[in-house]
mmCIF file of C-alpha atoms in Angstrom:
data_model
loop_
_atom_site.group_PDB
_atom_site.id
_atom_site.type_symbol
_atom_site.label_atom_id
_atom_site.label_comp_id
_atom_site.label_asym_id
_atom_site.label_seq_id
_atom_site.Cartn_x
_atom_site.Cartn_y
_atom_site.Cartn_z
ATOM 1 C CA MET A 1425 21.477 -2.624 -72.935
ATOM 2 C CA ASN A 1426 21.982 -3.091 -69.189
ATOM 3 C CA PRO A 1427 18.808 -2.321 -67.119
ATOM 4 C CA TRP A 1428 20.839 -1.286 -64.030
ATOM 5 C CA ASN A 1429 22.642 1.505 -65.734
ATOM 6 C CA THR A 1430 19.580 3.034 -67.374
ATOM 7 C CA PRO A 1431 18.883 5.929 -64.934
ATOM 8 C CA PHE A 1432 22.485 7.053 -64.944
ATOM 9 C CA ARG A 1433 22.482 7.350 -68.667
ATOM 10 C CA ARG A 1434 19.187 9.240 -68.802
ATOM 11 C CA TRP A 1435 19.742 11.597 -65.869
ATOM 12 C CA PRO A 1436 22.707 13.732 -65.190
ATOM 13 C CA LEU A 1437 24.654 13.148 -61.973
ATOM 14 C CA TYR A 1438 23.410 16.277 -60.166
ATOM 15 C CA HIS A 1439 19.771 14.970 -60.511
ATOM 16 C CA HIS A 1440 20.826 11.832 -58.646
ATOM 17 C CA VAL A 1441 22.469 13.919 -55.924
ATOM 18 C CA LEU A 1442 19.351 16.111 -55.643
ATOM 19 C CA LEU A 1443 17.072 13.047 -55.431
ATOM 20 C CA ALA A 1444 19.239 11.431 -52.763
ATOM 21 C CA SER A 1445 19.354 14.704 -50.796
ATOM 22 C CA LEU A 1446 15.584 15.064 -51.102
ATOM 23 C CA LEU A 1447 15.064 11.530 -49.777
ATOM 24 C CA VAL A 1448 17.388 12.215 -46.825
ATOM 25 C CA VAL A 1449 15.521 15.450 -46.026
ATOM 26 C CA VAL A 1450 12.121 13.658 -46.196
ATOM 27 C CA VAL A 1451 13.326 10.826 -43.926
ATOM 28 C CA LEU A 1452 14.792 13.339 -41.463
ATOM 29 C CA GLY A 1453 11.561 15.381 -41.549
ATOM 30 C CA LEU A 1454 9.442 12.284 -40.876
ATOM 31 C CA GLY A 1455 11.777 11.292 -38.047
ATOM 32 C CA ARG A 1456 11.542 14.770 -36.512
ATOM 33 C CA TRP A 1457 7.730 14.743 -36.817
ATOM 34 C CA TRP A 1458 7.538 11.311 -35.164
ATOM 35 C CA LEU A 1459 9.887 12.476 -32.371
ATOM 36 C CA LEU A 1460 7.706 15.543 -31.706
ATOM 37 C CA GLN A 1461 4.580 13.346 -31.554
ATOM 38 C CA ALA A 1462 6.287 10.945 -29.127
ATOM 39 C CA GLN A 1463 7.443 13.841 -26.916
ATOM 40 C CA GLY A 1464 3.903 15.247 -26.847
ATOM 41 C CA SER A 1465 2.492 11.869 -25.804
ATOM 42 C CA PHE A 1466 5.227 11.489 -23.206
ATOM 43 C CA SER A 1467 4.585 14.927 -21.700
ATOM 44 C CA THR A 1468 0.829 14.244 -21.595
ATOM 45 C CA GLY A 1469 1.538 10.953 -19.827
ATOM 46 C CA GLN A 1470 3.865 12.724 -17.377
ATOM 47 C CA GLN A 1471 1.200 15.316 -16.578
ATOM 48 C CA TYR A 1472 -1.366 12.565 -16.005
ATOM 49 C CA LEU A 1473 1.055 10.668 -13.772
ATOM 50 C CA HIS A 1474 1.810 13.792 -11.694
ATOM 51 C CA ALA A 1475 -1.925 14.483 -11.316
ATOM 52 C CA ILE A 1476 -2.582 10.912 -10.116
ATOM 53 C CA GLN A 1477 0.373 11.059 -7.720
ATOM 54 C CA GLY A 1478 -0.921 14.369 -6.346
ATOM 55 C CA GLU A 1479 -4.338 12.828 -5.738
ATOM 56 C CA ARG A 1480 -2.716 9.829 -4.044
ATOM 57 C CA ASP A 1481 -0.591 12.076 -1.825
ATOM 58 C CA ALA A 1482 -3.646 14.138 -0.900
ATOM 59 C CA ALA A 1483 -5.588 10.981 -0.048
ATOM 60 C CA GLN A 1484 -2.727 9.674 2.075
ATOM 61 C CA GLY A 1485 -2.546 13.010 3.851
ATOM 62 C CA ASN A 1486 -6.189 12.603 4.921
ATOM 63 C CA LYS A 1487 -5.618 9.147 6.407
ATOM 64 C CA PRO A 1488 -5.220 8.859 10.157
ATOM 65 C CA SER A 1489 -1.714 8.371 11.398
ATOM 66 C CA SER A 1490 -0.417 4.849 11.262
ATOM 67 C CA ALA A 1491 0.632 4.948 14.910
ATOM 68 C CA TRP A 1492 -0.219 1.778 16.792
ATOM 69 C CA ARG A 1493 -3.426 1.928 18.762
ATOM 70 C CA ASP A 1494 -4.437 -0.425 21.518
ATOM 71 C CA PRO A 1495 -7.231 -2.608 20.092
ATOM 72 C CA THR A 1496 -8.755 -3.161 23.530
ATOM 73 C CA HIS A 1497 -10.173 0.382 23.601
ATOM 74 C CA VAL A 1498 -13.143 -0.824 21.526
ATOM 75 C CA LEU A 1499 -13.943 -3.721 23.859
ATOM 76 C CA PRO A 1500 -16.823 -3.335 26.323
ATOM 77 C CA SER A 1501 -16.321 -3.313 30.073
ATOM 78 C CA ALA A 1502 -17.050 -6.390 32.189
ATOM 79 C CA SER A 1503 -20.243 -4.759 33.467
ATOM 80 C CA ARG A 1504 -21.767 -5.347 29.999
ATOM 81 C CA ALA A 1505 -22.008 -9.056 30.886
ATOM 82 C CA GLU A 1506 -25.290 -8.308 32.699
ATOM 83 C CA ASP A 1507 -26.691 -6.791 29.476
ATOM 84 C CA VAL A 1508 -25.585 -9.856 27.531
ATOM 85 C CA VAL A 1509 -27.320 -12.191 30.002
ATOM 86 C CA ARG A 1510 -30.501 -10.124 29.772
ATOM 87 C CA ASP A 1511 -30.379 -10.114 25.958
ATOM 88 C CA ILE A 1512 -29.620 -13.848 25.812
ATOM 89 C CA ALA A 1513 -32.866 -14.497 27.668
ATOM 90 C CA LYS A 1514 -34.836 -11.857 25.760
ATOM 91 C CA PHE A 1515 -33.679 -12.957 22.295
ATOM 92 C CA ALA A 1516 -34.149 -16.630 23.215
ATOM 93 C CA GLN A 1517 -37.736 -15.988 24.224
ATOM 94 C CA SER A 1518 -38.504 -14.069 21.019
ATOM 95 C CA ALA A 1519 -36.866 -16.781 18.842
ATOM 96 C CA GLY A 1520 -38.534 -19.700 20.612
ATOM 97 C CA VAL A 1521 -35.415 -21.043 22.322
ATOM 98 C CA ARG A 1522 -35.905 -22.551 25.807
ATOM 99 C CA ILE A 1523 -32.881 -22.077 28.046
ATOM 100 C CA ALA A 1524 -32.465 -24.896 30.578
ATOM 101 C CA SER A 1525 -29.370 -23.517 32.317
ATOM 102 C CA LEU A 1526 -27.031 -20.563 32.087
ATOM 103 C CA ALA A 1527 -23.698 -20.147 33.871
ATOM 104 C CA VAL A 1528 -21.536 -17.010 33.806
ATOM 105 C CA ALA A 1529 -17.787 -17.136 34.540
ATOM 106 C CA PRO A 1530 -15.841 -13.850 34.381
ATOM 107 C CA GLN A 1531 -12.060 -13.887 33.980
ATOM 108 C CA ALA A 1532 -10.198 -10.655 34.734
ATOM 109 C CA ALA A 1533 -7.661 -9.270 32.290
ATOM 110 C CA SER A 1534 -4.015 -9.972 32.956
ATOM 111 C CA ALA A 1535 -0.813 -8.500 31.592
ATOM 112 C CA SER A 1536 -0.760 -11.053 28.774
ATOM 113 C CA GLU A 1537 -4.474 -11.719 28.162
ATOM 114 C CA VAL A 1538 -7.606 -9.752 27.495
ATOM 115 C CA GLY A 1539 -10.387 -10.132 30.026
ATOM 116 C CA LYS A 1540 -13.356 -12.284 29.130
ATOM 117 C CA VAL A 1541 -16.690 -13.473 30.405
ATOM 118 C CA GLU A 1542 -17.720 -17.032 29.521
ATOM 119 C CA PHE A 1543 -21.387 -17.946 29.170
ATOM 120 C CA THR A 1544 -22.223 -21.655 29.239
ATOM 121 C CA LEU A 1545 -25.741 -22.546 28.148
ATOM 122 C CA VAL A 1546 -27.914 -25.597 27.760
ATOM 123 C CA ALA A 1547 -30.998 -24.977 25.635
ATOM 124 C CA ILE A 1548 -33.666 -26.683 23.553
ATOM 125 C CA ALA A 1549 -34.860 -25.320 20.200
ATOM 126 C CA GLU A 1550 -35.353 -25.994 16.526
ATOM 127 C CA TYR A 1551 -32.378 -25.392 14.263
ATOM 128 C CA GLN A 1552 -33.830 -22.311 12.524
ATOM 129 C CA ALA A 1553 -34.746 -20.707 15.856
ATOM 130 C CA THR A 1554 -31.220 -21.353 17.165
ATOM 131 C CA LYS A 1555 -29.697 -19.719 14.072
ATOM 132 C CA ALA A 1556 -31.899 -16.639 14.412
ATOM 133 C CA TRP A 1557 -31.157 -16.352 18.145
ATOM 134 C CA LEU A 1558 -27.378 -16.621 17.683
ATOM 135 C CA ALA A 1559 -27.378 -14.250 14.701
ATOM 136 C CA GLU A 1560 -29.197 -11.601 16.717
ATOM 137 C CA LEU A 1561 -26.836 -12.006 19.685
ATOM 138 C CA LEU A 1562 -23.660 -11.887 17.607
ATOM 139 C CA ALA A 1563 -24.876 -8.881 15.606
ATOM 140 C CA ARG A 1564 -25.706 -6.997 18.796
ATOM 141 C CA TYR A 1565 -22.385 -7.707 20.524
ATOM 142 C CA PRO A 1566 -19.339 -7.645 18.176
ATOM 143 C CA ALA A 1567 -17.028 -8.661 21.042
ATOM 144 C CA LEU A 1568 -19.082 -11.822 21.636
ATOM 145 C CA GLY A 1569 -17.980 -15.044 19.985
ATOM 146 C CA ILE A 1570 -18.994 -18.679 19.930
ATOM 147 C CA HIS A 1571 -16.408 -20.751 21.762
ATOM 148 C CA ASP A 1572 -18.125 -24.131 21.512
ATOM 149 C CA LEU A 1573 -21.416 -25.332 20.036
ATOM 150 C CA ALA A 1574 -22.889 -28.820 20.078
ATOM 151 C CA MET A 1575 -26.339 -29.665 18.754
ATOM 152 C CA ARG A 1576 -27.980 -33.090 18.980
ATOM 153 C CA PRO A 1577 -31.490 -33.982 17.869
ATOM 154 C CA GLN A 1578 -33.846 -35.146 20.594
ATOM 155 C CA PRO A 1579 -34.803 -38.813 20.357
ATOM 156 C CA SER A 1580 -38.534 -38.050 20.476
ATOM 157 C CA ASN A 1581 -38.513 -35.184 17.932
ATOM 158 C CA SER A 1582 -35.712 -34.894 15.369
ATOM 159 C CA LEU A 1583 -36.640 -31.259 14.546
ATOM 160 C CA VAL A 1584 -35.900 -30.114 18.099
ATOM 161 C CA GLN A 1585 -32.235 -29.927 19.105
ATOM 162 C CA ASP A 1586 -30.489 -30.206 22.463
ATOM 163 C CA ILE A 1587 -27.981 -27.346 22.432
ATOM 164 C CA GLN A 1588 -24.818 -26.995 24.455
ATOM 165 C CA LEU A 1589 -23.285 -23.598 23.827
ATOM 166 C CA SER A 1590 -20.311 -21.729 25.163
ATOM 167 C CA LEU A 1591 -20.062 -18.011 24.343
ATOM 168 C CA THR A 1592 -17.157 -15.709 25.161
ATOM 169 C CA LEU A 1593 -17.477 -11.942 25.606
ATOM 170 C CA PHE A 1594 -14.077 -10.250 25.403
ATOM 171 C CA VAL A 1595 -13.819 -7.277 27.765
ATOM 172 C CA LYS A 1596 -11.182 -4.687 28.551
ATOM 173 C CA ASP A 1597 -11.158 -5.101 32.327
#
């Protein structure tokens, strides 16, 4: 008795054809079901993508135009240098910084450079007081920057510093 020929002998040929047809129909049905599930997931993903793109387009529509703007429009005028000098002295006094000398040198704007006002200072203070003083000045005037800073401890008291400071205020005129 051959084990490979056993089903053919027990079943008639049309049962084999029916079984094979049934298997083909089941495989095709499962394939169709899987295809419908994949299409549903794909369409849900497409709807989500279109919703996100719509939100992005709406957000971009609310942005200001990307046309170039002259950055100097936010700079202060040169007349603000007097306010800076006044605040340098006021903030120095409140922080405990003693100013020995202060020089102001304005430079008018040219076709290729922004205008600026240079403040050169010599002062005496402790390190913490100097930090607080400079932090208050720089927070008050965003167009003000430190150009040069040198601090050396005094020979008689290492906590007190001799300060040489150069500040630059960028102005539009």
